[in-house]
Coordinates of N, CA, C and O in Angstrom, one line a residue:
X1 N 84.4 115.3 105.4 CA 85.0 114.1 104.9 C 86.1 113.7 105.9 O 86.9 114.5 106.2
X2 N 86.0 112.5 106.3 CA 86.9 112.0 107.3 C 87.8 110.9 106.6 O 87.2 109.8 106.3
X3 N 89.1 111.2 106.5 CA 89.9 110.1 105.8 C 91.0 109.7 106.8 O 91.6 110.4 107.6
X4 N 91.1 108.4 106.9 CA 92.1 107.8 107.8 C 93.5 107.8 107.2 O 93.7 108.2 106.0
X5 N 94.5 107.6 108.0 CA 95.8 107.7 107.5 C 96.1 106.5 106.6 O 96.9 106.7 105.6
X6 N 95.5 105.4 106.8 CA 95.7 104.3 105.8 C 95.1 104.7 104.4 O 95.7 104.3 103.4
X7 N 94.0 105.4 104.4 CA 93.4 105.8 103.2 C 94.3 106.7 102.4 O 94.4 106.7 101.2
X8 N 94.9 107.7 103.2 CA 95.8 108.6 102.5 C 97.0 107.9 102.0 O 97.5 108.2 100.9
X9 N 97.5 106.9 102.7 CA 98.7 106.1 102.3 C 98.4 105.3 100.9 O 99.2 105.3 100.1
X10 N 97.2 104.8 100.9 CA 96.8 104.1 99.7 C 96.7 105.0 98.5 O 97.2 104.8 97.4
X11 N 96.1 106.2 98.7 CA 96.0 107.2 97.6 C 97.4 107.6 97.1 O 97.7 107.7 96.0
X12 N 98.3 107.9 98.1 CA 99.7 108.3 97.7 C 100.4 107.2 97.0 O 101.1 107.4 96.1
X13 N 100.2 105.9 97.5 CA 100.9 104.8 96.8 C 100.3 104.6 95.3 O 101.1 104.4 94.4
X14 N 99.0 104.6 95.2 CA 98.4 104.5 93.9 C 98.9 105.6 93.0 O 99.2 105.4 91.8
X15 N 99.0 106.9 93.5 CA 99.4 108.0 92.8 C 100.9 107.9 92.3 O 101.2 108.2 91.2
X16 N 101.7 107.4 93.2 CA 103.1 107.3 92.9 C 103.3 106.2 91.9 O 104.0 106.4 90.9
X17 N 102.7 105.0 92.0 CA 102.8 103.9 91.0 C 102.2 104.4 89.7 O 102.9 104.2 88.6
X18 N 101.1 105.0 89.7 CA 100.5 105.4 88.4 C 101.3 106.6 87.8 O 101.4 106.5 86.5
X19 N 101.8 107.5 88.5 CA 102.6 108.5 87.9 C 103.9 108.0 87.4 O 104.4 108.4 86.3
X20 N 104.5 107.0 88.0 CA 105.8 106.4 87.6 C 105.4 105.6 86.3 O 106.2 105.7 85.3
X21 N 104.4 104.9 86.2 CA 104.0 104.1 85.1 C 103.8 105.0 83.9 O 104.1 104.8 82.8
X22 N 103.0 106.1 84.1 CA 102.6 107.0 83.1 C 103.9 107.7 82.6 O 104.1 107.9 81.3
X23 N 104.8 108.0 83.5 CA 106.1 108.6 83.0 C 106.9 107.7 82.2 O 107.7 108.2 81.3
X24 N 106.9 106.5 82.4 CA 107.6 105.4 81.7 C 106.9 105.2 80.3 O 107.6 105.0 79.3
X25 N 105.6 105.3 80.3 CA 104.9 105.1 79.0 C 105.0 106.3 78.1 O 105.3 106.2 76.9
X26 N 104.8 107.5 78.7 CA 104.9 108.8 77.9 C 106.3 109.3 78.2 O 106.6 109.9 79.2
X27 N 107.2 109.1 77.3 CA 108.6 109.5 77.5 C 108.8 111.0 77.4 O 108.0 111.7 76.8
X28 N 109.9 111.4 77.9 CA 110.4 112.9 77.9 C 109.4 113.8 78.6 O 109.2 114.9 78.1
X29 N 108.9 113.4 79.7 CA 108.1 114.3 80.5 C 108.9 115.0 81.6 O 108.7 116.2 81.8
X30 N 109.8 114.3 82.3 CA 110.8 114.9 83.2 C 110.2 115.6 84.4 O 110.6 116.7 84.6
X31 N 109.3 115.0 85.2 CA 108.8 115.7 86.3 C 109.4 115.2 87.6 O 109.2 115.9 88.6
X32 N 110.2 114.1 87.6 CA 110.8 113.6 88.9 C 109.8 112.9 89.8 O 108.6 112.8 89.4
X33 N 110.2 112.5 90.9 CA 109.4 111.7 91.8 C 108.2 112.4 92.3 O 107.1 111.9 92.4
X34 N 108.4 113.7 92.8 CA 107.4 114.5 93.3 C 106.3 114.8 92.2 O 105.1 114.7 92.4
X35 N 106.9 115.2 91.1 CA 106.0 115.5 89.9 C 105.2 114.3 89.5 O 104.0 114.4 89.2
X36 N 105.8 113.2 89.5 CA 105.1 111.9 89.2 C 104.0 111.6 90.1 O 103.0 111.1 89.8
X37 N 104.3 111.9 91.4 CA 103.2 111.6 92.4 C 102.1 112.6 92.2 O 101.0 112.1 92.2
X38 N 102.3 113.8 91.9 CA 101.3 114.8 91.7 C 100.5 114.4 90.4 O 99.3 114.4 90.4
X39 N 101.2 114.1 89.3 CA 100.6 113.7 88.1 C 99.7 112.4 88.3 O 98.7 112.3 87.8
X40 N 100.3 111.5 89.1 CA 99.6 110.2 89.4 C 98.2 110.5 90.2 O 97.2 109.9 89.8
X41 N 98.3 111.4 91.1 CA 97.1 111.7 92.0 C 96.1 112.4 91.1 O 94.9 112.1 91.1
X42 N 96.5 113.4 90.3 CA 95.6 114.1 89.4 C 95.1 113.1 88.4 O 93.9 113.2 88.0
X43 N 95.9 112.2 87.8 CA 95.5 111.3 87.0 C 94.4 110.3 87.5 O 93.5 109.9 86.8
X44 N 94.6 110.0 88.8 CA 93.6 109.2 89.4 C 92.2 109.9 89.4 O 91.1 109.3 89.2
X45 N 92.2 111.2 89.7 CA 91.0 111.9 89.6 C 90.4 112.0 88.2 O 89.2 111.8 88.0
X46 N 91.3 112.2 87.2 CA 90.8 112.3 85.8 C 90.3 110.9 85.4 O 89.2 110.8 84.8
X47 N 91.1 109.9 85.7 CA 90.7 108.5 85.3 C 89.4 108.1 86.0 O 88.5 107.4 85.3
X48 N 89.2 108.4 87.3 CA 88.0 108.0 88.0 C 86.8 108.8 87.5 O 85.6 108.3 87.7
X49 N 87.0 109.9 86.9 CA 85.8 110.7 86.4 C 85.6 110.3 84.9 O 84.4 110.1 84.5
X50 N 86.6 110.2 84.1 CA 86.5 110.0 82.7 C 86.1 108.6 82.3 O 85.1 108.5 81.4
X51 N 86.7 107.6 82.8 CA 86.4 106.2 82.4 C 84.9 105.9 82.7 O 84.2 105.2 81.7
X52 N 84.2 106.1 83.8 CA 82.8 105.8 84.0 C 82.0 106.6 83.0 O 80.9 106.2 82.5
X53 N 82.4 107.9 82.6 CA 81.7 108.7 81.7 C 81.6 108.0 80.3 O 80.8 108.1 79.5
X54 N 82.8 107.3 80.0 CA 82.8 106.5 78.7 C 82.3 105.1 78.8 O 82.2 104.4 77.8
X55 N 81.8 104.8 80.0 CA 81.1 103.4 80.1 C 82.2 102.4 80.4 O 81.9 101.1 80.3
X56 N 83.3 102.7 80.9 CA 84.4 101.7 81.1 C 84.5 101.5 82.6 O 84.8 102.5 83.4
X57 N 84.3 100.3 83.1 CA 84.4 100.0 84.5 C 85.4 98.9 84.7 O 85.3 97.8 84.2
X58 N 86.5 99.2 85.4 CA 87.6 98.2 85.6 C 87.5 97.3 86.8 O 88.2 96.4 86.9
X59 N 86.5 97.6 87.6 CA 86.3 96.7 88.8 C 86.8 97.5 90.1 O 86.9 98.7 90.0
X60 N 87.1 96.7 91.1 CA 87.5 97.3 92.3 C 88.8 96.6 92.8 O 89.1 95.5 92.3
X61 N 89.5 97.2 93.7 CA 90.8 96.7 94.2 C 91.9 97.6 93.8 O 91.8 98.6 93.1
X62 N 93.1 97.2 94.3 CA 94.3 98.0 94.2 C 94.8 98.1 92.7 O 95.2 99.1 92.2
X63 N 94.8 96.9 92.1 CA 95.3 96.9 90.7 C 94.4 97.7 89.8 O 94.9 98.5 88.9
X64 N 93.1 97.6 89.9 CA 92.2 98.4 89.1 C 92.3 99.9 89.4 O 92.2 100.7 88.4
X65 N 92.6 100.2 90.6 CA 92.8 101.6 91.0 C 94.1 102.2 90.3 O 94.1 103.2 89.8
X66 N 95.1 101.3 90.3 CA 96.4 101.7 89.7 C 96.2 101.9 88.2 O 96.7 102.8 87.5
X67 N 95.5 100.9 87.5 CA 95.3 101.0 86.1 C 94.4 102.2 85.7 O 94.7 102.9 84.8
X68 N 93.4 102.4 86.5 CA 92.6 103.6 86.3 C 93.4 105.0 86.4 O 93.3 105.8 85.6
X69 N 94.1 105.0 87.5 CA 94.9 106.3 87.7 C 96.1 106.4 86.7 O 96.4 107.5 86.2
X70 N 96.6 105.3 86.2 CA 97.6 105.3 85.1 C 97.0 105.8 83.8 O 97.6 106.6 83.1
X71 N 95.9 105.3 83.5 CA 95.2 105.9 82.3 C 94.9 107.3 82.4 O 95.2 108.1 81.4
X72 N 94.4 107.8 83.5 CA 94.2 109.2 83.7 C 95.5 110.0 83.6 O 95.5 111.1 83.1
X73 N 96.6 109.5 84.2 CA 97.8 110.2 84.3 C 98.5 110.2 82.8 O 99.1 111.2 82.5
X74 N 98.3 109.2 82.0 CA 98.7 109.2 80.7 C 98.1 110.3 79.9 O 98.7 111.1 79.1
X75 N 96.7 110.3 80.0 CA 96.0 111.4 79.3 C 96.4 112.8 79.8 O 96.6 113.7 78.9
X76 N 96.7 112.9 81.1 CA 97.1 114.2 81.6 C 98.5 114.6 81.0 O 98.8 115.7 80.7
X77 N 99.4 113.6 81.0 CA 100.8 113.8 80.4 C 100.7 114.2 79.0 O 101.5 115.0 78.5
X78 N 99.8 113.5 78.2 CA 99.7 113.8 76.8 C 99.2 115.2 76.6 O 99.6 115.9 75.7
X79 N 98.3 115.7 77.4 CA 97.8 117.1 77.3 C 98.9 118.0 77.6 O 99.1 119.1 77.0
X80 N 99.7 117.8 78.7 CA 100.8 118.6 79.1 C 101.8 118.7 77.9 O 102.3 119.7 77.6
X81 N 102.1 117.5 77.3 CA 103.0 117.5 76.3 C 102.6 118.3 75.0 O 103.3 119.0 74.4
X82 N 101.3 118.2 74.7 CA 100.8 119.1 73.7 C 100.9 120.5 74.0 O 101.2 121.3 73.1
X83 N 100.6 120.9 75.2 CA 100.7 122.3 75.5 C 102.2 122.8 75.6 O 102.4 124.0 75.2
X84 N 103.1 122.0 75.9 CA 104.5 122.3 75.9 C 105.2 122.3 74.6 O 106.3 122.7 74.4
X85 N 104.5 121.6 73.6 CA 105.1 121.6 72.3 C 105.8 120.3 72.0 O 106.3 120.1 70.9
X86 N 105.8 119.3 72.9 CA 106.2 118.0 72.6 C 107.7 117.8 72.7 O 108.2 116.7 72.5
X87 N 108.5 118.8 73.0 CA 110.0 118.6 73.1 C 110.7 118.9 74.3 O 111.7 119.4 74.4
X88 N 110.1 118.5 75.4 CA 110.7 118.7 76.7 C 110.4 120.2 77.2 O 109.5 120.9 76.8
X89 N 111.2 120.6 78.2 CA 111.0 121.9 78.8 C 111.2 123.0 77.9 O 110.7 124.1 78.0
X90 N 112.1 122.8 76.9 CA 112.4 124.0 76.0 C 111.6 123.9 74.7 O 112.1 124.1 73.7
X91 N 110.4 123.5 74.9 CA 109.5 123.3 73.7 C 109.0 124.6 73.1 O 109.6 125.7 73.3
X92 N 107.9 124.5 72.5 CA 107.5 125.7 71.7 C 107.2 126.8 72.6 O 107.3 128.0 72.3
X93 N 106.6 126.6 73.8 CA 106.3 127.7 74.6 C 107.2 128.0 75.7 O 107.5 129.1 76.2
X94 N 107.9 126.9 76.3 CA 108.7 127.0 77.5 C 110.0 127.7 77.3 O 110.6 128.4 78.2
X95 N 110.7 127.5 76.1 CA 112.1 128.0 76.0 C 112.2 129.4 75.4 O 113.4 129.9 75.4
X96 N 111.2 130.0 74.9 CA 111.5 131.3 74.2 C 110.8 132.5 74.8 O 110.5 133.5 74.2
X97 N 110.6 132.5 76.1 CA 109.9 133.6 76.8 C 110.8 134.9 76.8 O 110.2 135.9 76.4
X98 N 112.0 134.8 77.0 CA 112.8 136.0 77.0 C 113.3 136.4 75.6 O 113.7 137.6 75.4
X99 N 113.2 135.6 74.7 CA 113.7 136.0 73.3 C 112.7 136.8 72.5 O 113.2 137.5 71.6
X100 N 111.5 136.7 72.8 CA 110.5 137.5 72.0 C 110.5 139.0 72.4 O 110.1 139.8 71.6
X101 N 110.8 139.3 73.6 CA 110.7 140.6 74.0 C 111.9 141.4 73.8 O 112.7 142.0 73.9

């Protein structure tokens, strides 16, 4: 696979915008700019796989790529929130590791 530097910049831009939008929609996730970028890129993969499986095709172009990645990032953030317990970093699993032992 040969990717140009412009293609990489487009992926990073779409991931950053989608991660930021998903972070604004799903409150109390707290990943920061780098975390939002990672969540946005992973969300782009999730959205580009899941939406066609459901028969949803948003079209082509930058806006549809951002919407697609944002939907995937929102789903990813909701799954992370369910696993964390829904109350931030000190949720059901994250804040009690040392207290049980």
